[in-house]
């Protein structure tokens, strides 16, 4: 069982309503913890976007427990938002300088 991390950016539509536009979806395979899944996904996103930190491009991310089910509940959201299911303590992930 894997996890799926959707990196998104907030945009306003023509009606002035703010919504999330998914920039990249990263699937993490294997039996990994939530923190490890986000870390691996952040590394992949940084390499894809040619940036040092994932939040240089994205405003946040959603972590889902079952990547094969598009209706799977979001188990973590960063930054946490009212009205969305997000769990516990969320720490922004930064890539180590090499």
N, C-alpha and C. Protein backbone atom coordinates (compact mmCIF):
# COMPACT_ATOMS: atom_id res chain seq x y z
N UNK A 1 0.84 -1.19 0.00
CA UNK A 1 0.00 0.00 0.00
C UNK A 1 0.88 1.24 0.00
N UNK A 2 0.58 2.16 -0.83
CA UNK A 2 1.37 3.37 -0.93
C UNK A 2 0.57 4.59 -0.50
N UNK A 3 1.15 5.72 -0.77
CA UNK A 3 0.50 6.98 -0.44
C UNK A 3 0.63 7.91 -1.65
N UNK A 4 -0.20 8.92 -1.68
CA UNK A 4 -0.19 9.89 -2.78
C UNK A 4 -0.13 11.29 -2.20
N UNK A 5 0.76 12.12 -2.74
CA UNK A 5 0.89 13.50 -2.30
C UNK A 5 0.60 14.40 -3.50
N UNK A 6 -0.37 15.29 -3.34
CA UNK A 6 -0.72 16.26 -4.38
C UNK A 6 -0.18 17.62 -3.95
N UNK A 7 0.75 18.17 -4.72
CA UNK A 7 1.26 19.52 -4.46
C UNK A 7 0.39 20.50 -5.24
N UNK A 8 -0.12 21.54 -4.56
CA UNK A 8 -1.05 22.46 -5.19
C UNK A 8 -0.66 23.91 -4.96
N UNK A 9 -1.26 24.74 -5.79
CA UNK A 9 -1.07 26.18 -5.71
C UNK A 9 -2.45 26.82 -5.69
N UNK A 10 -2.64 27.83 -4.84
CA UNK A 10 -3.92 28.53 -4.79
C UNK A 10 -4.03 29.51 -5.95
N UNK A 11 -5.15 29.45 -6.64
CA UNK A 11 -5.43 30.38 -7.74
C UNK A 11 -6.86 30.88 -7.59
N UNK A 12 -7.13 32.02 -8.18
CA UNK A 12 -8.49 32.58 -8.18
C UNK A 12 -9.09 32.36 -9.56
N UNK A 13 -10.33 31.90 -9.56
CA UNK A 13 -11.00 31.74 -10.85
C UNK A 13 -11.65 33.05 -11.27
N UNK A 14 -12.37 33.04 -12.36
CA UNK A 14 -12.95 34.27 -12.90
C UNK A 14 -14.04 34.86 -12.00
N UNK A 15 -14.54 34.07 -11.06
CA UNK A 15 -15.55 34.56 -10.12
C UNK A 15 -14.92 35.08 -8.83
N UNK A 16 -13.61 35.03 -8.73
CA UNK A 16 -12.92 35.49 -7.54
C UNK A 16 -12.83 34.45 -6.43
N UNK A 17 -13.23 33.22 -6.74
CA UNK A 17 -13.20 32.15 -5.75
C UNK A 17 -11.82 31.50 -5.77
N UNK A 18 -11.24 31.34 -4.59
CA UNK A 18 -9.93 30.71 -4.48
C UNK A 18 -10.10 29.20 -4.49
N UNK A 19 -9.29 28.53 -5.30
CA UNK A 19 -9.32 27.07 -5.36
C UNK A 19 -7.90 26.55 -5.51
N UNK A 20 -7.75 25.26 -5.36
CA UNK A 20 -6.45 24.62 -5.46
C UNK A 20 -6.25 24.05 -6.85
N UNK A 21 -5.13 24.36 -7.45
CA UNK A 21 -4.75 23.81 -8.74
C UNK A 21 -3.56 22.87 -8.50
N UNK A 22 -3.75 21.60 -8.79
CA UNK A 22 -2.70 20.61 -8.54
C UNK A 22 -1.58 20.79 -9.55
N UNK A 23 -0.37 20.98 -9.05
CA UNK A 23 0.81 21.13 -9.90
C UNK A 23 1.40 19.78 -10.27
N UNK A 24 1.48 18.89 -9.28
CA UNK A 24 2.07 17.58 -9.51
C UNK A 24 1.54 16.61 -8.46
N UNK A 25 1.29 15.40 -8.90
CA UNK A 25 0.89 14.31 -8.01
C UNK A 25 2.03 13.32 -7.97
N UNK A 26 2.45 12.98 -6.76
CA UNK A 26 3.55 12.03 -6.57
C UNK A 26 3.03 10.83 -5.81
N UNK A 27 3.23 9.65 -6.37
CA UNK A 27 2.86 8.41 -5.69
C UNK A 27 4.10 7.82 -5.04
N UNK A 28 3.94 7.43 -3.79
CA UNK A 28 5.04 6.80 -3.04
C UNK A 28 4.62 5.38 -2.76
N UNK A 29 5.36 4.42 -3.30
CA UNK A 29 4.99 3.02 -3.13
C UNK A 29 5.64 2.44 -1.88
N UNK A 30 5.10 1.33 -1.46
CA UNK A 30 5.64 0.64 -0.30
C UNK A 30 4.91 1.02 0.97
N UNK A 31 5.25 0.31 2.01
CA UNK A 31 4.64 0.56 3.32
C UNK A 31 5.49 1.58 4.06
N UNK A 32 5.20 2.85 3.86
CA UNK A 32 5.98 3.93 4.46
C UNK A 32 5.09 4.76 5.39
N UNK A 33 5.71 5.44 6.31
CA UNK A 33 4.96 6.32 7.21
C UNK A 33 4.52 7.57 6.45
N UNK A 34 3.62 8.32 7.07
CA UNK A 34 3.14 9.55 6.44
C UNK A 34 4.28 10.55 6.26
N UNK A 35 5.12 10.68 7.28
CA UNK A 35 6.23 11.63 7.20
C UNK A 35 7.23 11.23 6.11
N UNK A 36 7.52 9.94 6.00
CA UNK A 36 8.45 9.46 4.97
C UNK A 36 7.86 9.66 3.58
N UNK A 37 6.57 9.44 3.43
CA UNK A 37 5.92 9.64 2.13
C UNK A 37 6.02 11.10 1.69
N UNK A 38 5.77 12.02 2.62
CA UNK A 38 5.84 13.44 2.28
C UNK A 38 7.28 13.83 1.95
N UNK A 39 8.24 13.31 2.69
CA UNK A 39 9.65 13.61 2.44
C UNK A 39 10.08 13.14 1.05
N UNK A 40 9.74 11.90 0.71
CA UNK A 40 10.09 11.38 -0.61
C UNK A 40 9.41 12.17 -1.73
N UNK A 41 8.14 12.47 -1.52
CA UNK A 41 7.40 13.23 -2.53
C UNK A 41 7.98 14.63 -2.70
N UNK A 42 8.38 15.26 -1.60
CA UNK A 42 8.97 16.60 -1.66
C UNK A 42 10.29 16.58 -2.44
N UNK A 43 11.09 15.56 -2.23
CA UNK A 43 12.35 15.44 -2.99
C UNK A 43 12.07 15.31 -4.48
N UNK A 44 11.08 14.48 -4.83
CA UNK A 44 10.73 14.29 -6.23
C UNK A 44 10.18 15.59 -6.83
N UNK A 45 9.34 16.29 -6.08
CA UNK A 45 8.77 17.55 -6.55
C UNK A 45 9.85 18.60 -6.76
N UNK A 46 10.81 18.68 -5.85
CA UNK A 46 11.90 19.65 -5.98
C UNK A 46 12.75 19.36 -7.21
N UNK A 47 13.02 18.10 -7.47
CA UNK A 47 13.78 17.73 -8.66
C UNK A 47 12.99 18.06 -9.92
N UNK A 48 11.70 17.79 -9.91
CA UNK A 48 10.85 18.07 -11.06
C UNK A 48 10.77 19.57 -11.34
N UNK A 49 10.64 20.37 -10.28
CA UNK A 49 10.48 21.81 -10.45
C UNK A 49 11.78 22.59 -10.47
N UNK A 50 12.92 21.90 -10.30
CA UNK A 50 14.24 22.55 -10.28
C UNK A 50 14.31 23.65 -9.22
N UNK A 51 13.83 23.32 -8.02
CA UNK A 51 13.85 24.26 -6.91
C UNK A 51 14.47 23.59 -5.68
N UNK A 52 14.93 24.40 -4.75
CA UNK A 52 15.53 23.86 -3.53
C UNK A 52 14.47 23.49 -2.50
N UNK A 53 13.36 24.21 -2.47
CA UNK A 53 12.30 23.97 -1.49
C UNK A 53 10.98 23.79 -2.23
N UNK A 54 10.18 22.83 -1.79
CA UNK A 54 8.92 22.56 -2.48
C UNK A 54 7.98 23.76 -2.44
N UNK A 55 8.07 24.57 -1.37
CA UNK A 55 7.14 25.70 -1.26
C UNK A 55 7.58 26.92 -2.08
N UNK A 56 8.64 26.79 -2.88
CA UNK A 56 8.97 27.84 -3.85
C UNK A 56 7.95 27.85 -4.99
N UNK A 57 7.37 26.69 -5.28
CA UNK A 57 6.38 26.58 -6.36
C UNK A 57 4.97 26.34 -5.84
N UNK A 58 4.85 25.49 -4.84
CA UNK A 58 3.53 25.09 -4.34
C UNK A 58 3.18 25.86 -3.08
N UNK A 59 1.89 26.04 -2.88
CA UNK A 59 1.42 26.68 -1.65
C UNK A 59 1.12 25.65 -0.57
N UNK A 60 0.95 24.38 -0.96
CA UNK A 60 0.65 23.35 0.02
C UNK A 60 0.59 21.99 -0.62
N UNK A 61 0.22 20.99 0.20
CA UNK A 61 0.07 19.63 -0.31
C UNK A 61 -1.04 18.92 0.44
N UNK A 62 -1.57 17.88 -0.21
CA UNK A 62 -2.55 16.98 0.40
C UNK A 62 -1.96 15.59 0.35
N UNK A 63 -2.08 14.85 1.43
CA UNK A 63 -1.59 13.47 1.51
C UNK A 63 -2.79 12.54 1.57
N UNK A 64 -2.83 11.58 0.67
CA UNK A 64 -3.90 10.58 0.62
C UNK A 64 -3.32 9.21 0.92
N UNK A 65 -4.15 8.37 1.57
CA UNK A 65 -3.66 7.06 1.99
C UNK A 65 -3.73 6.01 0.90
N UNK A 66 -4.64 6.14 -0.05
CA UNK A 66 -4.81 5.11 -1.08
C UNK A 66 -4.77 5.75 -2.46
N UNK A 67 -3.63 5.68 -3.14
CA UNK A 67 -3.50 6.36 -4.44
C UNK A 67 -4.38 5.77 -5.54
N UNK A 68 -4.88 4.54 -5.36
CA UNK A 68 -5.71 3.92 -6.39
C UNK A 68 -7.18 4.32 -6.29
N UNK A 69 -7.56 4.98 -5.21
CA UNK A 69 -8.94 5.42 -5.04
C UNK A 69 -9.00 6.94 -5.10
N UNK A 70 -9.53 7.53 -6.17
CA UNK A 70 -9.55 9.00 -6.30
C UNK A 70 -10.43 9.66 -5.24
N UNK A 71 -11.30 8.89 -4.59
CA UNK A 71 -12.16 9.44 -3.55
C UNK A 71 -11.60 9.21 -2.15
N UNK A 72 -10.36 8.74 -2.07
CA UNK A 72 -9.75 8.46 -0.77
C UNK A 72 -9.66 9.73 0.06
N UNK A 73 -9.87 9.57 1.34
CA UNK A 73 -9.86 10.72 2.24
C UNK A 73 -8.46 11.32 2.33
N UNK A 74 -8.41 12.64 2.46
CA UNK A 74 -7.15 13.33 2.69
C UNK A 74 -6.79 13.13 4.15
N UNK A 75 -5.60 12.59 4.41
CA UNK A 75 -5.23 12.34 5.80
C UNK A 75 -4.32 13.42 6.37
N UNK A 76 -3.78 14.27 5.50
CA UNK A 76 -2.95 15.37 5.97
C UNK A 76 -2.97 16.48 4.94
N UNK A 77 -3.05 17.70 5.40
CA UNK A 77 -3.02 18.87 4.53
C UNK A 77 -2.06 19.88 5.13
N UNK A 78 -1.23 20.47 4.30
CA UNK A 78 -0.37 21.55 4.75
C UNK A 78 -0.55 22.72 3.80
N UNK A 79 -0.79 23.89 4.22
CA UNK A 79 -1.14 24.25 5.60
C UNK A 79 -2.53 23.77 5.93
N UNK A 80 -2.80 23.53 7.21
CA UNK A 80 -4.10 23.03 7.62
C UNK A 80 -5.17 24.08 7.31
N UNK A 81 -6.33 23.62 6.89
CA UNK A 81 -7.41 24.52 6.52
C UNK A 81 -8.68 24.13 7.26
N UNK A 82 -9.51 25.10 7.53
CA UNK A 82 -10.81 24.81 8.14
C UNK A 82 -11.67 24.11 7.12
N UNK A 83 -12.41 23.11 7.58
CA UNK A 83 -13.32 22.42 6.69
C UNK A 83 -12.69 21.30 5.89
N UNK A 84 -11.40 21.09 6.03
CA UNK A 84 -10.75 19.99 5.31
C UNK A 84 -10.19 19.03 6.34
N UNK A 85 -10.25 17.77 6.03
CA UNK A 85 -9.72 16.80 6.98
C UNK A 85 -8.21 16.82 6.90
N UNK A 86 -7.60 17.25 7.95
CA UNK A 86 -6.15 17.28 8.03
C UNK A 86 -5.78 16.75 9.39
N UNK A 87 -4.64 16.17 9.50
CA UNK A 87 -4.30 15.53 10.77
C UNK A 87 -3.15 16.24 11.43
N UNK A 88 -3.15 16.18 12.73
CA UNK A 88 -2.07 16.52 13.63
C UNK A 88 -1.04 17.54 13.21
N UNK A 89 0.13 17.34 13.71
CA UNK A 89 1.24 18.26 13.51
C UNK A 89 1.81 18.10 12.11
N UNK A 90 1.93 19.19 11.41
CA UNK A 90 2.46 19.17 10.04
C UNK A 90 3.68 20.07 10.01
N UNK A 91 4.77 19.53 9.51
CA UNK A 91 6.03 20.27 9.45
C UNK A 91 6.39 20.45 7.99
N UNK A 92 6.68 21.69 7.53
CA UNK A 92 7.10 21.87 6.15
C UNK A 92 8.40 21.13 5.88
N UNK A 93 8.50 20.51 4.74
CA UNK A 93 9.67 19.71 4.37
C UNK A 93 10.60 20.57 3.53
N UNK A 94 11.86 20.57 3.88
CA UNK A 94 12.87 21.29 3.10
C UNK A 94 13.93 20.30 2.65
N UNK A 95 14.44 20.52 1.48
CA UNK A 95 15.47 19.65 0.93
C UNK A 95 16.81 20.05 1.49
N UNK A 96 17.63 19.06 1.80
CA UNK A 96 18.98 19.35 2.30
C UNK A 96 19.86 19.90 1.21
N UNK A 97 20.70 20.83 1.57
CA UNK A 97 21.65 21.39 0.59
C UNK A 97 22.72 20.34 0.31
N UNK A 98 23.05 20.18 -0.96
CA UNK A 98 24.08 19.18 -1.29
C UNK A 98 25.37 19.81 -1.69
